[in-house]
Short mmCIF file of C-alpha atoms and ligand atoms in Angstrom, two decimals:
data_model
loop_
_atom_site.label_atom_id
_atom_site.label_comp_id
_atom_site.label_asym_id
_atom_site.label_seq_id
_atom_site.Cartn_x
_atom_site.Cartn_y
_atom_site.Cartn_z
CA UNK A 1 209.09 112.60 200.40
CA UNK A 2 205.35 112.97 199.21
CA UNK A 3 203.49 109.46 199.28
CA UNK A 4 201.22 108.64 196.54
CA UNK A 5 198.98 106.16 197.85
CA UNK A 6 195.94 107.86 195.68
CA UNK A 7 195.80 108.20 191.80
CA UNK A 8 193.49 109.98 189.45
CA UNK A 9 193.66 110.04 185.62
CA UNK A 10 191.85 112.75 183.64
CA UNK A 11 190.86 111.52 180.71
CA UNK A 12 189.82 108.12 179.39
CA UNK A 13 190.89 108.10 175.65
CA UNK A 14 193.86 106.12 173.98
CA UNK A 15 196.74 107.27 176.66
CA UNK A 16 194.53 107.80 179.84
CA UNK A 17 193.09 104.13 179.74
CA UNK A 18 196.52 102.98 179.39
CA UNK A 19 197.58 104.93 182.01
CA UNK A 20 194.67 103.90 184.40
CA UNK A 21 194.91 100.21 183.49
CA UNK A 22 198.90 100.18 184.42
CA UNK A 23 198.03 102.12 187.94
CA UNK A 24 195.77 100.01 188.90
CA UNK A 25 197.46 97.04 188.32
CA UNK A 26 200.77 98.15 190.06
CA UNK A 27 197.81 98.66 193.08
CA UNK A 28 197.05 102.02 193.20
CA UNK A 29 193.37 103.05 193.85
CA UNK A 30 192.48 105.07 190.62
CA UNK A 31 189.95 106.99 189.51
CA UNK A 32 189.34 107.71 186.08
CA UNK A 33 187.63 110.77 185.32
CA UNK A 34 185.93 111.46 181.87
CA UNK A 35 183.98 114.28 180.49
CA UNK A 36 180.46 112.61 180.10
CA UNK A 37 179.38 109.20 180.82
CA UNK A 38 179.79 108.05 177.18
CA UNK A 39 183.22 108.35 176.85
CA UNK A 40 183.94 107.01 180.37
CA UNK A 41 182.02 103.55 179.45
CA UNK A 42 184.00 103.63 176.30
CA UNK A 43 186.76 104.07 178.36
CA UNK A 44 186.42 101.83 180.91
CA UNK A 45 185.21 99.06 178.50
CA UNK A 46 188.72 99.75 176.83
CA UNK A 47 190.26 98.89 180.00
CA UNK A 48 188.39 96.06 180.66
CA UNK A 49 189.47 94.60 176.98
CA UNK A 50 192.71 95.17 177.26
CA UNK A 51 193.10 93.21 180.23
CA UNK A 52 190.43 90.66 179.23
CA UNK A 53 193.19 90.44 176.32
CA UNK A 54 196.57 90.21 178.49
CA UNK A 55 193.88 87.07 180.73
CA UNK A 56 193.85 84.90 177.04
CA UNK A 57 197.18 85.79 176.72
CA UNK A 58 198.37 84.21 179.72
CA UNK A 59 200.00 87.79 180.92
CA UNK A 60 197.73 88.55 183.90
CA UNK A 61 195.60 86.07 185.64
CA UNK A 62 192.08 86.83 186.15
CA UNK A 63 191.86 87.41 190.15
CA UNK A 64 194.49 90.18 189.51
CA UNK A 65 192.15 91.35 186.62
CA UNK A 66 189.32 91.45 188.73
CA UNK A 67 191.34 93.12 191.47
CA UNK A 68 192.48 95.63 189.13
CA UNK A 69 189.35 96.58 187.77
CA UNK A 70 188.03 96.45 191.61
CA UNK A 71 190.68 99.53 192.57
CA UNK A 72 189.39 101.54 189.26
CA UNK A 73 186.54 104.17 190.30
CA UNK A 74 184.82 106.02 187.47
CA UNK A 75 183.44 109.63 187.45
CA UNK A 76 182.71 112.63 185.69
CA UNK A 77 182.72 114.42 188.42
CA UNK A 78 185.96 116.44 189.27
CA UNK A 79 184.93 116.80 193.20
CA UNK A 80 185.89 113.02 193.34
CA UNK A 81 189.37 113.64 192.52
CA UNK A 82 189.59 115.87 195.47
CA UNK A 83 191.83 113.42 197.86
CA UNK A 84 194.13 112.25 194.90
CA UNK A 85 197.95 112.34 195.67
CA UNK A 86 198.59 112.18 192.06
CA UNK A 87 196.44 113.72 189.16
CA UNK A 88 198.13 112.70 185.60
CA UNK A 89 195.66 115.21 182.86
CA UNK A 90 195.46 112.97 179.10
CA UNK A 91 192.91 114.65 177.34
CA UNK A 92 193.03 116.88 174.27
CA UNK A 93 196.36 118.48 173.26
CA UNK A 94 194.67 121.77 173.45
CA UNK A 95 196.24 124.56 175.99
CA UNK A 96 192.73 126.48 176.75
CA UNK A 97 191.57 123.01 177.25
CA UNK A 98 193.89 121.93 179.93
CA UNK A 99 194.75 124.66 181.55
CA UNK A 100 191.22 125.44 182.40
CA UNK A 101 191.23 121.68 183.35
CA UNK A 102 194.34 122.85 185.66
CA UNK A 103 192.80 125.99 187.47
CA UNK A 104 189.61 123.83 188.51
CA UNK A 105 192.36 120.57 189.78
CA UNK A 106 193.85 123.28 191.50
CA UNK A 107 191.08 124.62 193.35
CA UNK A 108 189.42 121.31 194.18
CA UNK A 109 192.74 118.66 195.09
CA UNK A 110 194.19 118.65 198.36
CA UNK A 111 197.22 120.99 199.02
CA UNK A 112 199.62 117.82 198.65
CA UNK A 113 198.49 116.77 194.96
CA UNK A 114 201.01 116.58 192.63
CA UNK A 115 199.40 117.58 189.05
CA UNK A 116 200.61 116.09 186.00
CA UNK A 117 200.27 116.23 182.36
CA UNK A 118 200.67 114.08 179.63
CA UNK A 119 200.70 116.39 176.50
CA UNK A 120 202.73 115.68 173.83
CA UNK A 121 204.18 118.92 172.67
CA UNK A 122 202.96 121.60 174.86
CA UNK A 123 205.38 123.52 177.65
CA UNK A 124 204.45 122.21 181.03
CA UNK A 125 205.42 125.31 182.57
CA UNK A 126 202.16 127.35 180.50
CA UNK A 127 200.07 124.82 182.29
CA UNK A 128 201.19 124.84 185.42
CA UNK A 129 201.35 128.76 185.36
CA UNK A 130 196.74 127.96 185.50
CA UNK A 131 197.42 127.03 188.84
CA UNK A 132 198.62 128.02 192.33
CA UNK A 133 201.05 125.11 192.62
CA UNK A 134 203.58 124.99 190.14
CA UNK A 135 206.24 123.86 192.64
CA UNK A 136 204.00 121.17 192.67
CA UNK A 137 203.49 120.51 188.73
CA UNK A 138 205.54 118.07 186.47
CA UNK A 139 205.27 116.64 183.25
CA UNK A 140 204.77 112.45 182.86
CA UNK A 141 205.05 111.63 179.03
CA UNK A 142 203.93 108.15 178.74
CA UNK A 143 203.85 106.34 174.75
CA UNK A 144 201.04 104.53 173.18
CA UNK A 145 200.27 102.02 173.90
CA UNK A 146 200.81 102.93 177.78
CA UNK A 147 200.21 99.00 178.32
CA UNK A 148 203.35 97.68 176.45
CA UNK A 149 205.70 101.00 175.68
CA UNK A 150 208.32 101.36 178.82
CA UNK A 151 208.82 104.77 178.62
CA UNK A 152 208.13 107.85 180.29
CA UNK A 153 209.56 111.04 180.32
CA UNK A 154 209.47 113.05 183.37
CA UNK A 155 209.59 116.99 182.73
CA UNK A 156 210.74 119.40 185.34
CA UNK A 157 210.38 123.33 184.70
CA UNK A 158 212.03 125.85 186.68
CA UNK A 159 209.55 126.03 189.21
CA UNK A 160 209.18 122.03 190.07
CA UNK A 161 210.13 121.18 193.31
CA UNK A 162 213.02 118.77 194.25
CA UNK A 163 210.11 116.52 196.21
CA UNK A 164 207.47 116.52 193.84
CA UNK A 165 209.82 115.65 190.76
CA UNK A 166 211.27 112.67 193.13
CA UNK A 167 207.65 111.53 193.86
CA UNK A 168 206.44 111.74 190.32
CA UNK A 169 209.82 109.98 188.86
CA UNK A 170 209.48 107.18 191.53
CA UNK A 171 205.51 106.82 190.78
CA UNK A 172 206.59 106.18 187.05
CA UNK A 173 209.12 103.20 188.15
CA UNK A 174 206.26 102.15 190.63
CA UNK A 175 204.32 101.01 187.87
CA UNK A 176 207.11 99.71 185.67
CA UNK A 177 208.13 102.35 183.78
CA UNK A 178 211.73 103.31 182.45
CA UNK A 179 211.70 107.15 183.46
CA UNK A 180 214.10 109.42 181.71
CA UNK A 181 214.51 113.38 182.90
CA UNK A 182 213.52 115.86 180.16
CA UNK A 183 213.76 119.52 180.39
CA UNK A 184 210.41 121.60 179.40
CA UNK A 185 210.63 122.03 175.63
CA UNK A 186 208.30 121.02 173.41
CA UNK A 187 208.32 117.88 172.62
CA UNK A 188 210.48 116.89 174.87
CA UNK A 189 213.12 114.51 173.88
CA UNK A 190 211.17 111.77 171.85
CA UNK A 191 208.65 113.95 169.27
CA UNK A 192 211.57 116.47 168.91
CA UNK A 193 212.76 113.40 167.11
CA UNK A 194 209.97 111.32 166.13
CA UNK A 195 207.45 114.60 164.44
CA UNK A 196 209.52 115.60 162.18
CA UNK A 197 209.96 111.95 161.06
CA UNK A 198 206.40 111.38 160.54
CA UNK A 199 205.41 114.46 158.89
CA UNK A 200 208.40 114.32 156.23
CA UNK A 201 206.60 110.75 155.43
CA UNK A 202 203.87 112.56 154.74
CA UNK A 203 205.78 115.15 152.28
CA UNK A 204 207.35 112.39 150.98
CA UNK A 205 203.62 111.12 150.01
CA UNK A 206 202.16 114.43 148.84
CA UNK A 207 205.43 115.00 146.82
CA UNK A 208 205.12 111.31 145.23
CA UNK A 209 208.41 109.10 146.28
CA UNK A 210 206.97 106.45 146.48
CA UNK A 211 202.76 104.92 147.83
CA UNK A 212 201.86 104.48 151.57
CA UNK A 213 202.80 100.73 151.53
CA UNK A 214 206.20 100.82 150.22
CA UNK A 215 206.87 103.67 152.66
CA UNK A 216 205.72 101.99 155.83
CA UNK A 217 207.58 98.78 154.23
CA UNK A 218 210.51 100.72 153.58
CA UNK A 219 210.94 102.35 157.40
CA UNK A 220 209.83 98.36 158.93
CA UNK A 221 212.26 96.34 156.66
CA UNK A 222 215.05 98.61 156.24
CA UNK A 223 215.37 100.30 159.55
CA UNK A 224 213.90 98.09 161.62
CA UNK A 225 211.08 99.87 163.47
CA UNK A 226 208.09 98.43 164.44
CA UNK A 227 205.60 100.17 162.62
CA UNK A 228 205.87 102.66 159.54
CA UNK A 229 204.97 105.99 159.52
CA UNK A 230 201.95 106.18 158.29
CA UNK A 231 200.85 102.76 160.80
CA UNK A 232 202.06 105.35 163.37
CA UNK A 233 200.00 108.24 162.20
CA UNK A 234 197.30 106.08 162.28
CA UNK A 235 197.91 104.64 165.52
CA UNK A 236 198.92 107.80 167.13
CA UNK A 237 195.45 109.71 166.01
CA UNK A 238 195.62 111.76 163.34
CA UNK A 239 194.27 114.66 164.86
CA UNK A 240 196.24 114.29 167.86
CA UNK A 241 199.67 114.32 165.14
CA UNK A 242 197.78 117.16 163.43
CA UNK A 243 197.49 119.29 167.24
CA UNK A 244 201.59 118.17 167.84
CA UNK A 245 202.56 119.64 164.87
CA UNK A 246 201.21 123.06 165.13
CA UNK A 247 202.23 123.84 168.58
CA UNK A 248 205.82 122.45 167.85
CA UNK A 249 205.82 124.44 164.68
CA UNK A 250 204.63 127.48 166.89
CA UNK A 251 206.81 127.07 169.14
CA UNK A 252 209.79 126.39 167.02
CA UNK A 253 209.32 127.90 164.04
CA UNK A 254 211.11 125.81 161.98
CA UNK A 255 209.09 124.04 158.73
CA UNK A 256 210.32 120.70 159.81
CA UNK A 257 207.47 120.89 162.60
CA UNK A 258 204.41 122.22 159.86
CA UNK A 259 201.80 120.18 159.64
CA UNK A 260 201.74 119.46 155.74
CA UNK A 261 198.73 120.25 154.01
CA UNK A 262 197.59 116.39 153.40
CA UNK A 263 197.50 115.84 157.44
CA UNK A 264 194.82 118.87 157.42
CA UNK A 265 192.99 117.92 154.91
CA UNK A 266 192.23 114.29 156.80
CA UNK A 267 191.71 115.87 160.14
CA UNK A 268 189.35 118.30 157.91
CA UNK A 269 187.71 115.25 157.02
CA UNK A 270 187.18 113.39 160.52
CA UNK A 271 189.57 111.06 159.60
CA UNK A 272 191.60 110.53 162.95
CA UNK A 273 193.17 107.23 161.64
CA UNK A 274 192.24 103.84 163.93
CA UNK A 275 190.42 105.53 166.04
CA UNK A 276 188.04 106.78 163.52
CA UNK A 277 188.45 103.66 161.67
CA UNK A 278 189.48 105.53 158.61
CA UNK A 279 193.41 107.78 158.63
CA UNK A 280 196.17 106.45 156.03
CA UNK A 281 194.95 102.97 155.96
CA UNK A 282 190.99 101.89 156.67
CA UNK A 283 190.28 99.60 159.03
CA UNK A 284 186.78 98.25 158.41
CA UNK A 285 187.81 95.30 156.97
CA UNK A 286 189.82 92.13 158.19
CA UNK A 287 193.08 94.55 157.46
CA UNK A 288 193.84 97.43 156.93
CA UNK A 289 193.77 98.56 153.36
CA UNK A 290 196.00 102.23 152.39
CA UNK A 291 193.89 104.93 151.49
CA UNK A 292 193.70 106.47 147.83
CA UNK A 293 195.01 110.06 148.86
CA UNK A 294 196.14 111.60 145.45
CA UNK A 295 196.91 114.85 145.89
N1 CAA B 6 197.18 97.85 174.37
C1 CAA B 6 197.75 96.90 175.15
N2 CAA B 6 198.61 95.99 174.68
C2 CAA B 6 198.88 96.00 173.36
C3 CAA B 6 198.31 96.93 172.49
C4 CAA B 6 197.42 97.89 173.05
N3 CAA B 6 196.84 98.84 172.30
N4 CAA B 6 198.76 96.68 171.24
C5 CAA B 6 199.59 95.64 171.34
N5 CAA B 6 199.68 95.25 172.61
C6 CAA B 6 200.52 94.17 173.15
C7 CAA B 6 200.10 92.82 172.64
O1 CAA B 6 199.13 92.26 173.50
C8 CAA B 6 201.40 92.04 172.69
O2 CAA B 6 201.66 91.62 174.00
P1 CAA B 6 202.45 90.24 174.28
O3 CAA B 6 203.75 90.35 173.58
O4 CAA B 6 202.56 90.26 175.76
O5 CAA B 6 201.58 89.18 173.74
C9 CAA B 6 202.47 93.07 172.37
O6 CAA B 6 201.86 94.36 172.62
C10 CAA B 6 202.90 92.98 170.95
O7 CAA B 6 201.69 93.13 170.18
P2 CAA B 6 201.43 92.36 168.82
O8 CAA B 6 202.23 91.09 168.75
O9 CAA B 6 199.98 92.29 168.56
O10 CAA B 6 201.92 93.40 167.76
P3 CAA B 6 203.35 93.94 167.47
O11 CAA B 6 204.42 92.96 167.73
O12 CAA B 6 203.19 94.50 166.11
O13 CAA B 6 203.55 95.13 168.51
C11 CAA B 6 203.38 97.40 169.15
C12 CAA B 6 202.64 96.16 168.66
C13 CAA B 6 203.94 97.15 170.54
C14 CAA B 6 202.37 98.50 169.19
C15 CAA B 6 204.57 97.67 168.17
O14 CAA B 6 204.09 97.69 166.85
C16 CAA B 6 205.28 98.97 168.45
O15 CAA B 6 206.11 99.07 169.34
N6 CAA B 6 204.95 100.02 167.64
C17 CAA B 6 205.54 101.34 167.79
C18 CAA B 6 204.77 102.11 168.82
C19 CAA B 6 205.34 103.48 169.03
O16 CAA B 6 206.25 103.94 168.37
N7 CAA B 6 204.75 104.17 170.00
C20 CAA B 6 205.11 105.52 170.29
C21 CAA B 6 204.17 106.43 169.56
S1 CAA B 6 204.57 108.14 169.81
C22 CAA B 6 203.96 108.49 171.33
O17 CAA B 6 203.33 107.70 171.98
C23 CAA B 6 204.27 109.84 171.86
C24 CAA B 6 203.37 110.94 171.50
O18 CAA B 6 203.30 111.91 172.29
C25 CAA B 6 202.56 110.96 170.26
P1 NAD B 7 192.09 110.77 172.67
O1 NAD B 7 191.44 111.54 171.59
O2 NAD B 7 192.10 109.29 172.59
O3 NAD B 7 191.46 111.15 174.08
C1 NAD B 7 191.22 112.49 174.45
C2 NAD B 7 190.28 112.52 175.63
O4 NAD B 7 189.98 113.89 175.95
C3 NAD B 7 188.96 111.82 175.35
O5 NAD B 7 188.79 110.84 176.32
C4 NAD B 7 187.91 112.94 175.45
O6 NAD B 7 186.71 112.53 176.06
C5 NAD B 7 188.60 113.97 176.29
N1 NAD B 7 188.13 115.33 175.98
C6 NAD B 7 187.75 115.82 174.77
N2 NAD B 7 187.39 117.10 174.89
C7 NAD B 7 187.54 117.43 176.20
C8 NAD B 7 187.32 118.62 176.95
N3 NAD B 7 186.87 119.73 176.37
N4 NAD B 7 187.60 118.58 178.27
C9 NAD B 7 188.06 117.49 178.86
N5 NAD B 7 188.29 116.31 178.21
C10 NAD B 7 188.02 116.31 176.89
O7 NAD B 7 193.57 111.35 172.78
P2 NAD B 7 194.90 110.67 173.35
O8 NAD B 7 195.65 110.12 172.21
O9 NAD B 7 194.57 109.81 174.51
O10 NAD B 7 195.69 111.98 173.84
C11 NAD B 7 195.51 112.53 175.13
C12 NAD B 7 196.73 113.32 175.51
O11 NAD B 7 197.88 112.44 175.51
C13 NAD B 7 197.08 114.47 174.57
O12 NAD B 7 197.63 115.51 175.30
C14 NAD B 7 198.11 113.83 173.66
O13 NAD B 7 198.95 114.79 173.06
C15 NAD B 7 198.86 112.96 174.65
N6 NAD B 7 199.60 111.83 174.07
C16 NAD B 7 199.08 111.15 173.01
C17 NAD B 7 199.80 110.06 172.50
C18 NAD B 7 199.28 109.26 171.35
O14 NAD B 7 200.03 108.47 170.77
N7 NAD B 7 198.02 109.39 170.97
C19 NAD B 7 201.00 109.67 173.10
C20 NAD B 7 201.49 110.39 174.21
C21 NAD B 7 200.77 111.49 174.68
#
């Protein structure tokens, strides 16, 4: 069986902080690689918060904090993820993106890596087809946020190996994760389910049921889930939903997956939801106050 005693995370946004913060505290030494030093300060200082938070919240005491952060190495430098065991890609949900991301992993990680990615909605297997190792390529489709959400799906295509699937599976319960098995389709199991939830939400706005409150309201009081659909737009990114929804719809064909013309119109706009501070709701006050999207 492979032994992951190394971790490196590519990509230090909203799912690869998570997923640093979570390796590092389960022990692993982890680097976190970003593509320019601004957005790996912003990243790290995400990490930092979010365990400063889980500190005041009596969740984590601060020597394992400070431990935590201690086994977290920052770089924008690829050549340090060289003797990584485990390399888990969450940036962009673009294919070009990644899989040139891929080819360079490829040529630069020891022959024992195991290369991961966290994309929402695109095949594993067209990534792992970038690089010489597919055998060695798997899919690890963690939910936002990483910190709190238990799930991850692990995604095998035909060419994953029996010893690399076992090793990335048993990584994912390593740092207490539920792991479920997903075949490569996009989407897997949970936004084969979830995206066409969240963009019929949005039809539902553009076609005027009802305003973005009493949605959201609706989905929380009467169904019982955490956050409405537009709170999970928001929360998701919007231009991260926008990305999911044409490559789903591409590969599927079927309308449930197009992104409706509202969602391009925000991403059109830069408005990316929390993130950007403005999506469905805006955030720049004390709470978050819907948007006036006629349309
Ligand atoms: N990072 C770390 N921890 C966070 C956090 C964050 N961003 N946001 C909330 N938390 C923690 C809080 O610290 C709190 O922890 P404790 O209970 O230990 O104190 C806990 O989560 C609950 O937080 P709150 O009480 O502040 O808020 P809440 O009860 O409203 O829960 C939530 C927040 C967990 C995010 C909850 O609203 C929820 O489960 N929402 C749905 C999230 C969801 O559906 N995620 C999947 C999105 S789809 C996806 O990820 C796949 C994809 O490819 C797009
Ligand atoms: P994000 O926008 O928060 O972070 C994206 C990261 O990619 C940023 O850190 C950015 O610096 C980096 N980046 C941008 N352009 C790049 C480039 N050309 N080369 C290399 N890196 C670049 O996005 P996110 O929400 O963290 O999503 C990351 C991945 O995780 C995507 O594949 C997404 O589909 C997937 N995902 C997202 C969610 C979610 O709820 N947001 C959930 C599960 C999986």
């Amino acid at each position: 069986m492979a032994e992951i005693g190394k971790v490196a995370v590519t990509g230090c946004g909203l799912m690869g902080s998570g997923i640093v913060e979570i390796a590092a505290k389960a022990g692993y030494e982890t680097t976190a690689w970003e593509i320019d030093e601004e957005a790996l300060e912003r990243g790290l200082a995400s990490i930092r918060k979010s365990m400063d938070r889980a500190v005041d919240k009596g969740k984590l005491e601060a020597p394992a904090r400070d431990e935590a952060m201690a086994r977290i190495r920052g770089t924008t430098s690829l050549d340090d993820l060289a003797d990584s065991d485990l390399v888990v890609e969450a940036i962009v949900e673009d294919l070009d993106v990644k899989k040139d991301l891929f080819s360079r992993l490829d040529r630069i990680c020891h022959e024992g890596t195991i290369l991961a990615s966290n994309t929402s909605s695109l095949t594993i297997t067209e990534m792992a087809a970038a690089t010489n190792r597919p055998d060695r390529f798997v899919g690890l489709h963690f939910f936002n946020p990483v910190p709190v959400m238990k799930l991850v799906e692990v995604v095998r295509t035909i060419a994953t190996g029996e010893e690399a699937f076992r090793a990335a599976y048993d990584w994912a319960a390593s740092v207490g994760k539920e792991p479920v098995e997903a075949k490569d389709a996009s989407g897997f199991i949970v936004n084969r389910l979830l995206v066409p939830y969240m963009l019929d939400a949005i039809r539902s706005l553009e076609h005027g049921l009802a305003s973005i409150e009493d949605i959201d309201k609706a989905m929380v009081l009467g169904t019982g889930y955490p956050m409405g659909p537009f709170v999970l737009s928001d929360f998701v990114g919007i231009d991260t939903l926008f990305r999911i929804a044409e490559i789903m719809y591409e590969e599927y064909a079927e309308s449930r997956f197009a992104p409706p013309p509202l969602l391009r119109r925000m991403v059109t706009l830069g408005r990316f939801g929390r993130k950007s501070g403005r999506g469905f709701y805006d955030y720049s006050g004390d709470e978050p106050v819907p948007m006036k999207l006629d349309f």
